[in-house]
Coordinates of N, CA and C in Angstrom, one line a residue:
Chain H
M1422 N -12.3 102.5 -5.8 CA -13.2 101.5 -5.1 C -12.8 101.5 -3.6
S1423 N -13.9 101.7 -2.8 CA -13.6 101.6 -1.3 C -13.6 100.2 -0.9
L1424 N -13.2 100.0 0.4 CA -13.1 98.7 1.0 C -14.5 98.0 0.9
S1425 N -15.5 98.8 1.2 CA -16.9 98.2 1.3 C -17.5 98.1 -0.1
G1426 N -16.9 98.8 -1.1 CA -17.5 98.8 -2.4 C -18.5 99.9 -2.6
L1427 N -18.9 100.7 -1.5 CA -19.8 101.8 -1.7 C -19.1 103.0 -2.2
T1428 N -19.8 103.8 -2.9 CA -19.2 105.1 -3.3 C -19.4 106.1 -2.2
D1429 N -18.7 107.2 -2.2 CA -18.9 108.3 -1.2 C -20.4 108.7 -1.1
Q1430 N -21.0 108.8 -2.3 CA -22.4 109.3 -2.4 C -23.3 108.3 -1.7
Q1431 N -23.1 107.0 -2.0 CA -23.9 105.9 -1.4 C -23.7 105.9 0.1
A1432 N -22.4 106.0 0.6 CA -22.1 106.0 2.0 C -22.8 107.1 2.7
K1433 N -22.7 108.3 2.2 CA -23.4 109.5 2.8 C -24.9 109.3 2.8
E1434 N -25.4 108.8 1.7 CA -26.9 108.6 1.6 C -27.4 107.6 2.7
F1435 N -26.6 106.5 2.8 CA -27.0 105.5 3.8 C -26.9 106.0 5.2
H1436 N -25.8 106.8 5.4 CA -25.6 107.3 6.8 C -26.7 108.3 7.2
E1437 N -27.2 109.0 6.3 CA -28.3 109.9 6.6 C -29.5 109.1 7.2
Q1438 N -29.9 108.0 6.5 CA -31.0 107.2 7.0 C -30.6 106.5 8.3
F1439 N -29.3 106.1 8.4 CA -28.9 105.4 9.6 C -29.0 106.4 10.8
K1440 N -28.7 107.6 10.6 CA -28.8 108.6 11.7 C -30.2 108.8 12.1
V1441 N -31.1 108.8 11.1 CA -32.6 109.0 11.5 C -33.1 107.9 12.3
T1442 N -32.8 106.7 11.8 CA -33.3 105.5 12.6 C -32.7 105.4 13.9
Y1443 N -31.4 105.7 14.0 CA -30.7 105.6 15.3 C -31.2 106.7 16.3
T1444 N -31.5 107.8 15.8 CA -32.1 108.9 16.6 C -33.5 108.5 17.2
A1445 N -34.3 107.8 16.3 CA -35.6 107.4 16.7 C -35.4 106.3 17.8
F1446 N -34.4 105.4 17.6 CA -34.2 104.3 18.6 C -33.8 105.0 20.0
V1447 N -32.9 105.9 20.0 CA -32.5 106.6 21.2 C -33.6 107.3 21.9
G1448 N -34.4 108.0 21.0 CA -35.6 108.7 21.5 C -36.6 107.8 22.2
L1449 N -36.9 106.6 21.6 CA -37.8 105.7 22.2 C -37.2 105.1 23.5
A1450 N -35.9 104.8 23.4 CA -35.3 104.2 24.6 C -35.3 105.2 25.8
A1451 N -35.1 106.5 25.5 CA -35.1 107.5 26.5 C -36.5 107.6 27.1
L1452 N -37.5 107.6 26.2 CA -38.9 107.6 26.7 C -39.2 106.4 27.6
A1453 N -38.8 105.3 27.2 CA -39.1 104.1 28.0 C -38.4 104.2 29.3
H1454 N -37.2 104.7 29.4 CA -36.5 104.9 30.6 C -37.2 105.9 31.5
L1455 N -37.8 106.9 30.9 CA -38.6 107.9 31.7 C -39.8 107.3 32.4
F1456 N -40.5 106.3 31.6 CA -41.6 105.6 32.2 C -41.1 104.8 33.3
V1457 N -40.0 104.1 33.2 CA -39.5 103.2 34.3 C -39.2 104.1 35.5
I1458 N -38.5 105.2 35.2 CA -38.2 106.1 36.4 C -39.4 106.6 37.1
A1459 N -40.5 106.9 36.3 CA -41.7 107.4 36.9 C -42.4 106.2 37.7
A1460 N -42.3 105.0 37.1 CA -43.0 103.9 37.8 C -42.2 103.3 38.9
N1461 N -40.9 103.2 38.7 CA -40.1 102.4 39.6 C -38.7 102.9 39.6
P1462 N -38.3 104.0 40.2 CA -37.0 104.6 40.1 C -35.9 103.6 40.7
W1463 N -34.8 103.5 39.9 CA -33.8 102.6 40.4 C -32.7 103.2 41.0
F1464 N -32.8 104.5 41.3 CA -31.7 105.2 42.1 C -32.4 106.1 43.1
Chain B
M192 N 3.0 105.2 11.1 CA 1.6 105.1 11.2 C 0.9 106.4 11.5
S193 N 1.6 107.4 12.0 CA 0.9 108.6 12.5 C 0.7 109.6 11.3
D194 N 1.2 109.2 10.1 CA 1.1 110.2 8.9 C -0.3 110.0 8.3
I195 N -1.1 109.0 8.8 CA -2.5 108.9 8.2 C -3.4 110.0 8.8
A196 N -4.2 110.6 7.9 CA -5.0 111.8 8.3 C -6.0 111.3 9.4
K197 N -6.1 112.1 10.5 CA -7.0 111.7 11.6 C -8.4 112.1 11.2
P198 N -9.4 111.3 11.5 CA -10.8 111.6 11.1 C -11.3 112.8 12.0
K199 N -12.2 113.6 11.4 CA -12.8 114.6 12.2 C -14.3 114.2 12.4
N200 N -14.6 113.7 13.7 CA -16.0 113.2 13.9 C -16.8 114.3 14.6
P201 N -18.1 114.3 14.4 CA -19.0 113.4 13.6 C -19.0 113.7 12.1
D202 N -18.3 114.7 11.7 CA -18.4 115.1 10.2 C -18.0 113.9 9.4
D203 N -17.0 113.1 9.8 CA -16.5 112.0 9.0 C -17.1 110.6 9.3
D204 N -18.1 110.7 10.2 CA -18.8 109.4 10.6 C -19.2 108.5 9.4
W205 N -19.7 109.2 8.3 CA -20.3 108.5 7.2 C -19.3 107.6 6.5
K206 N -18.0 107.9 6.8 CA -16.9 107.1 6.1 C -16.9 105.7 6.6
I207 N -17.5 105.4 7.7 CA -17.5 104.0 8.2 C -18.1 103.1 7.1
W208 N -19.0 103.6 6.3 CA -19.7 102.8 5.3 C -18.8 102.6 4.1
L209 N -17.7 103.3 4.0 CA -16.7 103.0 3.0 C -15.9 101.8 3.4
V210 N -16.0 101.4 4.6 CA -15.2 100.2 5.1 C -16.2 99.1 5.4
V211 N -17.3 99.4 6.0 CA -18.3 98.3 6.4 C -19.5 98.4 5.5
N212 N -19.7 97.4 4.7 CA -20.8 97.4 3.8 C -22.2 97.1 4.4
P213 N -23.1 98.1 4.5 CA -24.3 97.8 5.2 C -25.2 96.7 4.6
A214 N -25.0 96.5 3.3 CA -25.8 95.4 2.7 C -25.4 94.1 3.3
T215 N -24.2 94.0 3.8 CA -23.7 92.8 4.5 C -23.9 92.9 6.0
W216 N -23.6 94.0 6.6 CA -23.5 94.1 8.0 C -24.6 94.8 8.8
L217 N -25.6 95.4 8.1 CA -26.7 96.2 8.8 C -27.4 95.2 9.7
M218 N -27.9 94.1 9.2 CA -28.7 93.1 10.0 C -27.8 92.6 11.2
P219 N -26.6 92.1 11.0 CA -25.8 91.7 12.1 C -25.6 92.8 13.1
I220 N -25.5 94.1 12.7 CA -25.4 95.2 13.7 C -26.7 95.3 14.5
L221 N -27.8 95.3 13.8 CA -29.1 95.4 14.5 C -29.3 94.2 15.4
F222 N -29.0 93.0 15.0 CA -29.1 91.8 15.9 C -28.2 91.9 17.1
S223 N -27.0 92.5 16.9 CA -26.1 92.6 18.1 C -26.7 93.7 19.1
V224 N -27.3 94.7 18.5 CA -28.0 95.7 19.4 C -29.1 95.0 20.2
L225 N -29.9 94.1 19.5 CA -30.9 93.3 20.2 C -30.4 92.4 21.3
V226 N -29.3 91.8 21.0 CA -28.7 90.8 22.0 C -28.2 91.6 23.2
I227 N -27.6 92.8 22.9 CA -27.2 93.6 24.1 C -28.4 94.1 24.9
A228 N -29.5 94.5 24.2 CA -30.7 94.9 24.9 C -31.3 93.8 25.7
L229 N -31.3 92.6 25.2 CA -31.8 91.4 25.9 C -31.0 91.1 27.1
A230 N -29.6 91.3 26.9 CA -28.7 91.0 28.0 C -28.9 92.0 29.2
V231 N -29.1 93.2 28.8 CA -29.3 94.3 29.8 C -30.6 94.0 30.6
H232 N -31.6 93.6 29.8 CA -32.9 93.3 30.5 C -32.7 92.2 31.5
A233 N -32.0 91.1 31.0 CA -31.8 89.9 31.9 C -31.1 90.3 33.1
V234 N -30.1 91.2 33.1 CA -29.4 91.6 34.3 C -30.3 92.4 35.2
V235 N -31.0 93.3 34.6 CA -31.9 94.2 35.4 C -32.9 93.4 36.1
F236 N -33.5 92.4 35.4 CA -34.5 91.5 36.0 C -33.8 90.6 37.1
S237 N -32.6 90.2 36.8 CA -32.0 89.3 37.8 C -31.6 90.0 39.1
I238 N -31.4 91.3 39.0 CA -31.1 92.0 40.3 C -32.4 92.5 40.9
G239 N -33.5 92.0 40.4 CA -34.8 92.3 41.1 C -35.4 93.6 40.7
L240 N -35.0 94.3 39.7 CA -35.6 95.6 39.3 C -36.6 95.4 38.3
G241 N -37.0 94.2 37.9 CA -38.0 94.0 36.9 C -39.4 94.3 37.6
W242 N -40.4 94.3 36.7 CA -41.7 94.5 37.3 C -42.3 93.2 37.9

């Protein structure tokens, strides 16, 4: 039994979804930053 | 202390969920990301870089 109670299989399965969602978040944030740079560069 | 096997990341990243249970901590993690994002926006607006 792990500290969190998850099995290795469950942890790997959750991590795959976590990576997908996190990648989408970073992609959207990068896109938003590009719009801001295009509209109002801060450097 | 140094005899504990060192993780090899990102290959071992998934093991965090063997310690942190997402059923308990996923929402607190997402809310803290939101709080950080709001804080960054507040700072950026306060230094006059808002629209």
